[in-house]
XYZ file of C-alpha atoms in Angstrom:
435
model
C 0.000 0.000 0.000
C 2.542 2.555 -1.096
C 2.163 6.058 0.176
C 3.315 9.323 -1.297
C 6.653 10.247 0.210
C 6.457 12.724 3.052
C 8.932 15.498 3.492
C 9.997 17.037 6.768
C 7.061 17.947 8.936
C 6.989 21.137 10.913
C 4.795 22.599 13.591
C 1.685 20.989 12.143
C 2.845 17.726 13.718
C 1.151 17.169 17.075
C 3.539 16.710 19.955
C 4.869 18.124 23.196
C 6.691 21.445 23.206
C 10.161 21.477 24.643
C 10.208 22.293 28.328
C 12.763 23.179 30.985
C 14.924 20.384 32.335
C 14.029 19.436 35.872
C 15.206 16.960 38.486
C 16.822 13.750 37.320
C 17.838 12.089 40.547
C 14.984 9.575 40.803
C 15.790 5.855 40.856
C 15.219 3.809 37.701
C 12.170 2.014 39.138
C 10.655 5.268 40.388
C 11.339 6.912 37.032
C 9.608 4.186 35.073
C 6.708 4.124 37.551
C 6.241 7.898 37.278
C 6.173 7.827 33.487
C 3.849 4.830 33.287
C 1.460 6.356 35.808
C 1.475 9.608 33.836
C 0.511 7.888 30.602
C -2.016 5.539 32.189
C -3.797 8.544 33.697
C -3.924 10.432 30.393
C -7.300 10.231 28.667
C -7.179 8.618 25.221
C -9.813 10.959 23.871
C -8.372 14.217 25.210
C -9.218 17.227 23.055
C -9.783 20.948 23.369
C -13.251 20.064 24.642
C -11.571 18.864 27.822
C -9.731 22.126 28.455
C -11.191 24.243 31.194
C -9.885 27.352 32.840
C -6.560 28.990 32.171
C -5.257 27.496 35.404
C -5.954 23.988 34.143
C -4.089 24.783 30.915
C -1.088 25.938 32.937
C -1.222 22.671 34.906
C -1.260 20.734 31.651
C 1.807 22.596 30.381
C 3.594 21.901 33.657
C 2.726 18.203 33.372
C 4.080 18.153 29.821
C 7.343 19.739 30.924
C 7.699 17.236 33.764
C 7.052 14.378 31.329
C 9.700 15.719 28.975
C 12.219 15.855 31.805
C 11.538 12.211 32.640
C 11.841 11.194 28.987
C 15.186 12.991 28.769
C 16.355 11.047 31.812
C 15.223 7.802 30.169
C 17.282 8.642 27.078
C 20.273 9.330 29.313
C 19.703 5.978 31.041
C 20.019 4.151 27.719
C 23.762 4.782 28.027
C 24.019 3.486 31.596
C 26.444 0.633 32.385
C 23.709 -1.332 34.137
C 21.672 -3.622 31.864
C 18.769 -3.377 34.340
C 18.770 0.411 34.061
C 18.869 0.290 30.253
C 15.999 -2.219 30.139
C 13.886 -0.051 32.458
C 14.579 2.964 30.236
C 13.627 1.032 27.084
C 10.367 -0.115 28.669
C 9.532 3.446 29.736
C 10.208 4.740 26.230
C 8.135 1.943 24.715
C 5.178 2.918 26.882
C 5.631 6.616 26.151
C 6.092 6.252 22.376
C 3.034 4.030 22.050
C 0.829 6.227 24.252
C 1.457 9.693 22.842
C 2.549 11.507 19.680
C 5.939 13.057 20.490
C 7.201 14.300 17.127
C 8.305 17.750 18.346
C 10.167 16.240 21.281
C 11.865 13.499 19.251
C 12.785 15.369 16.079
C 15.692 17.104 17.845
C 16.789 13.935 19.639
C 16.306 11.274 16.978
C 20.026 10.795 16.302
C 20.825 10.488 20.000
C 18.038 7.944 20.498
C 19.077 6.018 17.361
C 22.690 5.880 18.559
C 21.587 4.519 21.929
C 19.323 1.912 20.328
C 22.117 0.836 17.996
C 24.392 0.307 21.026
C 21.726 -1.815 22.748
C 21.230 -3.879 19.594
C 24.967 -4.466 19.163
C 26.055 -5.019 22.761
C 22.942 -5.902 24.763
C 21.617 -9.323 25.675
C 18.625 -10.914 23.952
C 16.003 -9.165 26.094
C 17.632 -5.777 25.569
C 17.951 -6.352 21.812
C 14.276 -7.274 21.555
C 13.227 -4.177 23.499
C 15.513 -1.885 21.482
C 14.137 -3.174 18.152
C 10.574 -2.508 19.311
C 11.429 1.014 20.490
C 13.116 1.690 17.149
C 9.960 0.652 15.262
C 7.985 3.033 17.489
C 10.519 5.803 16.808
C 9.969 5.405 13.045
C 6.201 5.607 13.557
C 6.675 8.752 15.650
C 8.847 10.396 12.979
C 6.423 9.527 10.183
C 7.233 8.832 6.555
C 9.726 11.649 6.057
C 13.470 11.905 5.623
C 14.120 11.604 9.371
C 12.577 8.140 9.616
C 14.363 6.985 6.464
C 17.669 8.248 7.848
C 17.149 6.236 11.038
C 16.162 3.102 9.105
C 19.269 3.207 6.919
C 21.349 3.616 10.072
C 19.909 0.630 11.962
C 18.868 -1.706 9.144
C 22.309 -3.453 9.026
C 22.207 -4.423 12.702
C 18.529 -5.478 12.519
C 19.489 -7.681 9.565
C 22.500 -9.170 11.367
C 20.407 -10.221 14.369
C 17.557 -11.565 12.232
C 19.773 -13.958 10.265
C 21.938 -14.986 13.249
C 20.868 -18.500 14.259
C 22.707 -18.137 17.574
C 20.851 -14.944 18.559
C 17.913 -14.894 20.965
C 14.639 -15.976 19.322
C 12.848 -13.074 21.028
C 15.394 -10.627 19.600
C 15.094 -12.116 16.104
C 11.287 -11.904 16.251
C 11.418 -8.288 17.354
C 13.950 -7.447 14.626
C 11.715 -9.087 11.995
C 8.747 -6.943 13.045
C 10.895 -3.812 13.208
C 12.422 -4.476 9.790
C 8.985 -4.846 8.196
C 7.417 -1.850 9.929
C 10.374 0.505 9.465
C 10.713 -0.371 5.781
C 6.974 0.153 5.305
C 7.021 3.522 7.081
C 10.406 4.867 6.035
C 11.329 3.785 2.553
C 8.322 2.274 0.858
C 9.244 4.045 -2.375
C 12.821 2.815 -2.392
C 12.613 -0.300 -4.572
C 16.013 -1.610 -3.496
C 15.245 -1.355 0.228
C 11.912 -3.076 -0.301
C 13.385 -5.987 -2.258
C 16.177 -6.491 0.285
C 13.782 -6.457 3.215
C 11.408 -8.906 1.521
C 14.291 -11.294 0.809
C 15.590 -11.119 4.390
C 12.177 -11.867 5.854
C 11.667 -14.691 3.354
C 14.936 -16.265 4.479
C 13.545 -16.361 8.026
C 10.196 -18.073 7.343
C 10.941 -20.172 4.247
C 12.761 -22.685 6.446
C 9.242 -23.774 7.472
C 8.384 -24.698 3.855
C 8.098 -28.373 2.838
C 11.156 -30.128 1.418
C 11.356 -31.660 -2.064
C 9.435 -34.703 -0.880
C 6.643 -32.423 0.327
C 7.323 -33.060 4.017
C 7.220 -30.218 6.516
C 10.407 -29.919 8.621
C 10.243 -30.540 12.350
C 10.293 -27.058 13.916
C 12.981 -26.250 16.450
C 11.837 -24.803 19.804
C 10.805 -21.160 19.374
C 11.154 -21.146 15.594
C 7.391 -21.094 14.995
C 7.208 -17.694 16.703
C 10.023 -16.387 14.506
C 8.365 -17.771 11.372
C 5.090 -16.097 12.357
C 6.700 -12.694 12.999
C 8.729 -12.825 9.770
C 5.730 -13.919 7.664
C 3.523 -11.164 9.068
C 6.221 -8.523 8.486
C 6.735 -9.858 4.954
C 3.010 -9.745 4.195
C 2.905 -6.106 5.340
C 5.587 -5.256 2.776
C 3.815 -7.287 0.078
C 0.979 -4.720 0.248
C 3.323 -2.094 -1.248
C 4.875 -4.272 -3.955
C 4.461 -3.267 -7.614
C 2.338 -5.558 -9.776
C 5.317 -7.124 -11.580
C 7.001 -8.180 -8.323
C 3.714 -9.265 -6.790
C 3.029 -11.678 -9.642
C 6.378 -13.404 -9.019
C 5.692 -13.651 -5.272
C 2.254 -15.184 -5.843
C 3.652 -17.913 -8.087
C 6.483 -18.692 -5.675
C 4.760 -18.587 -2.295
C 1.091 -19.558 -2.625
C 1.724 -23.292 -3.249
C 4.278 -23.498 -0.426
C 2.060 -21.632 2.020
C -0.817 -24.026 1.328
C 1.387 -26.868 2.565
C 2.196 -24.892 5.734
C -1.490 -24.958 6.739
C -0.592 -28.346 8.218
C 1.931 -26.771 10.625
C 1.763 -28.007 14.208
C 1.771 -24.420 15.602
C -1.652 -22.773 15.742
C -0.397 -19.190 15.540
C 1.725 -19.968 12.507
C -1.200 -21.786 10.841
C -3.384 -18.724 11.377
C -0.686 -16.359 10.029
C -0.344 -18.595 6.964
C -4.119 -18.623 6.390
C -4.366 -14.828 6.634
C -1.380 -14.430 4.296
C -2.963 -16.746 1.718
C -6.172 -14.669 1.814
C -4.131 -11.452 1.435
C -2.159 -12.797 -1.528
C -5.337 -13.982 -3.264
C -6.919 -10.563 -2.692
C -3.885 -8.796 -4.160
C -3.872 -11.244 -7.076
C -7.521 -10.446 -7.775
C -6.714 -6.732 -7.661
C -4.230 -7.272 -10.495
C -6.405 -9.703 -12.464
C -10.135 -10.180 -11.820
C -9.847 -13.723 -13.188
C -7.044 -14.673 -10.786
C -7.556 -18.047 -9.152
C -5.532 -20.265 -6.835
C -3.916 -23.315 -8.339
C -5.667 -26.439 -7.046
C -8.277 -24.314 -5.299
C -10.426 -27.366 -4.475
C -7.639 -28.859 -2.370
C -7.075 -25.510 -0.659
C -10.759 -25.104 0.194
C -10.938 -28.641 1.578
C -7.987 -27.912 3.845
C -9.554 -24.610 4.957
C -12.863 -26.361 5.710
C -11.037 -28.901 7.848
C -9.321 -26.143 9.854
C -12.570 -24.158 10.127
C -14.269 -27.150 11.777
C -11.293 -28.553 13.691
C -12.391 -30.235 16.907
C -9.217 -32.089 17.902
C -9.291 -32.454 21.673
C -5.508 -32.266 21.990
C -5.660 -28.586 20.951
C -6.458 -25.958 23.584
C -10.093 -24.833 23.518
C -9.215 -21.177 22.900
C -6.822 -22.161 20.105
C -9.557 -24.197 18.421
C -12.048 -21.342 18.708
C -9.607 -18.765 17.325
C -8.521 -21.054 14.489
C -12.079 -21.915 13.454
C -13.091 -18.242 13.405
C -10.151 -17.133 11.254
C -10.355 -20.003 8.796
C -14.104 -19.548 8.311
C -13.317 -15.988 7.194
C -10.477 -17.140 4.920
C -12.659 -19.846 3.368
C -15.572 -17.456 2.745
C -13.234 -15.025 1.039
C -11.544 -17.637 -1.171
C -14.906 -19.098 -2.231
C -17.106 -15.998 -2.414
C -14.834 -12.930 -2.068
C -16.791 -12.272 1.114
C -15.009 -10.219 3.798
C -16.587 -9.370 7.151
C -16.090 -5.677 7.895
C -14.767 -4.600 11.271
C -15.354 -1.139 12.699
C -12.597 0.493 14.763
C -13.723 3.459 16.882
C -11.414 6.154 18.247
C -12.601 9.447 19.688
C -15.540 10.651 17.567
C -14.177 8.900 14.462
C -13.998 5.361 13.142
C -12.467 3.359 10.319
C -13.717 0.223 8.617
C -11.427 -2.743 8.096
C -13.001 -3.978 4.870
C -10.232 -5.978 3.175
C -7.397 -8.353 4.026
C -4.871 -5.700 3.012
C -6.395 -3.135 5.334
C -6.532 -5.714 8.146
C -2.852 -6.644 7.748
C -1.809 -2.985 7.876
C -3.986 -2.217 10.902
C -2.863 -5.371 12.743
C 0.801 -4.519 12.084
C 0.419 -1.125 13.763
C -1.649 -2.619 16.565
C 1.067 -5.212 17.279
C 3.608 -2.415 17.770
C 1.426 0.295 19.353
C -0.796 -2.087 21.344
C -3.508 -0.150 23.219
C -2.048 3.144 21.957
C -3.144 2.459 18.377
C -6.398 4.386 18.818
C -4.587 7.432 20.171
C -2.267 7.387 17.149
C -5.225 7.001 14.787
C -6.599 10.189 16.315
C -3.457 12.303 16.402
C -0.579 10.789 14.389
C -0.548 12.246 10.823
C 1.268 9.140 9.532
C -1.521 6.712 10.505
C -4.171 9.196 9.468
C -2.524 9.450 6.055
C -2.288 5.658 5.701
C -5.961 5.155 6.564
C -7.195 8.169 4.581
C -8.437 10.132 7.590
C -7.033 13.559 6.722
C -5.425 15.931 9.242
C -6.126 15.379 12.972
C -9.472 16.832 14.002
C -9.624 20.020 16.051
C -12.762 19.433 18.056
C -15.194 22.120 19.063
C -18.640 22.085 20.655
C -20.331 21.749 17.277
C -18.786 18.328 16.576
C -20.945 16.255 18.888
C -24.127 17.979 17.717
C -23.306 17.271 14.062
C -22.649 13.537 14.103
C -22.879 11.908 10.700
C -24.627 8.594 10.212
C -22.845 5.252 10.327
C -23.620 4.718 6.634
C -22.135 8.106 5.706
C -18.983 7.313 7.697
C -18.692 3.950 5.969
C -19.045 5.568 2.538
C -16.437 8.175 3.397
C -13.943 5.607 4.693
C -14.488 3.280 1.739
C -14.212 6.069 -0.827
C -11.043 7.444 0.767
C -9.429 4.014 0.910
C -10.361 3.111 -2.667
C -8.987 6.424 -3.899
C -5.720 5.789 -2.087
C -5.560 2.218 -3.427
C -6.068 3.490 -6.975
C -3.250 5.986 -6.499
C -0.989 3.263 -5.103
C -1.703 1.067 -8.098
C -0.518 3.899 -10.332
C 2.679 4.080 -8.297
C 3.078 0.303 -8.655
C 2.836 0.609 -12.418
C 5.410 3.412 -12.501
C 7.830 1.369 -10.379
C 7.306 -1.902 -12.230
C 10.380 -1.467 -14.419
C 12.555 -0.528 -11.429
C 11.629 -3.661 -9.502
């Protein structure tokens, strides 16, 4: 789902204004506790409607300055000799970056933060590497699709790649690096054909080891590898949404038959990721060619029916329920092109998840931002651009009295998304020769 390249963003970016540095003598645990309590107490739907008297606005500014001071201390703690201190700082930054839009604060400190994250990725243990990769993905989301995010991605991509392909590295770190590689490439350099091809190939190298051998037998997974395969496949499928048509055709021919075999994987989460990826690839194939069909579709549908009605007692009850639900959706789409819309509400707005491509993109951001995804949908220009929402709303008292109908919202969301998809298809065509 390629986006138009963003340049440097200025004051129109929402964020926290720089404040005056305060005390920094708190312990690491106290520091993290203070920051987490600050963000947990912040209302997700805060707007100008919530502002009261001038005194309350002054209190808000003071709170913002105090938060900035604590974030600065966290950044300083990333360079501490103690691994415990660095981990606490990374967790605090993860919470802060996912909970608020901090573009103004981070734009002046992005190189410092990137340097610290690079050090954690190179010299830290597995837990620290995993945390640093996640924080870096959040940093790219905070900086948006401009030159700053691309600069950071080019700086840290080599070390993310090194960890991902290192079989001796921590599985948790490799999973986190796979997700970060996919997200940062999607956000930062979607229009750079070379970066996209390299990232796709790296992620493929991570999950293709789960493919059947020449005899058609699935390999016995090593402990933890299913989680890595799942993370790499999901990151890869995110990048597939921005591939040009010529590249996409090659990927469909190569991967669809192999992925069908992986539906027999022993890991439920990997099976589900494979099923969703198959549905996404078929959807993208149909976008290119209305007559597109899966090779040996009868066999595929039989396998999907089996998974959609699986009642094996040796599987956990929740796993069976989740698997049946997902594979019913995949089967209905393959057979009838039927997709069940999902409505995501945030503030006074909402978006409709009405395609497998839109679901993969939303799920990718939700995996990184967690509960903060709705806040970013409200206030982060990057996500609002991706989902066709326009600039962040400035609410006034007339908004609640002028609510539009659910049908009108659905039409607006669908029209905006289709228009963006059409524009992306044009970009795909223009880049076809480059890829």
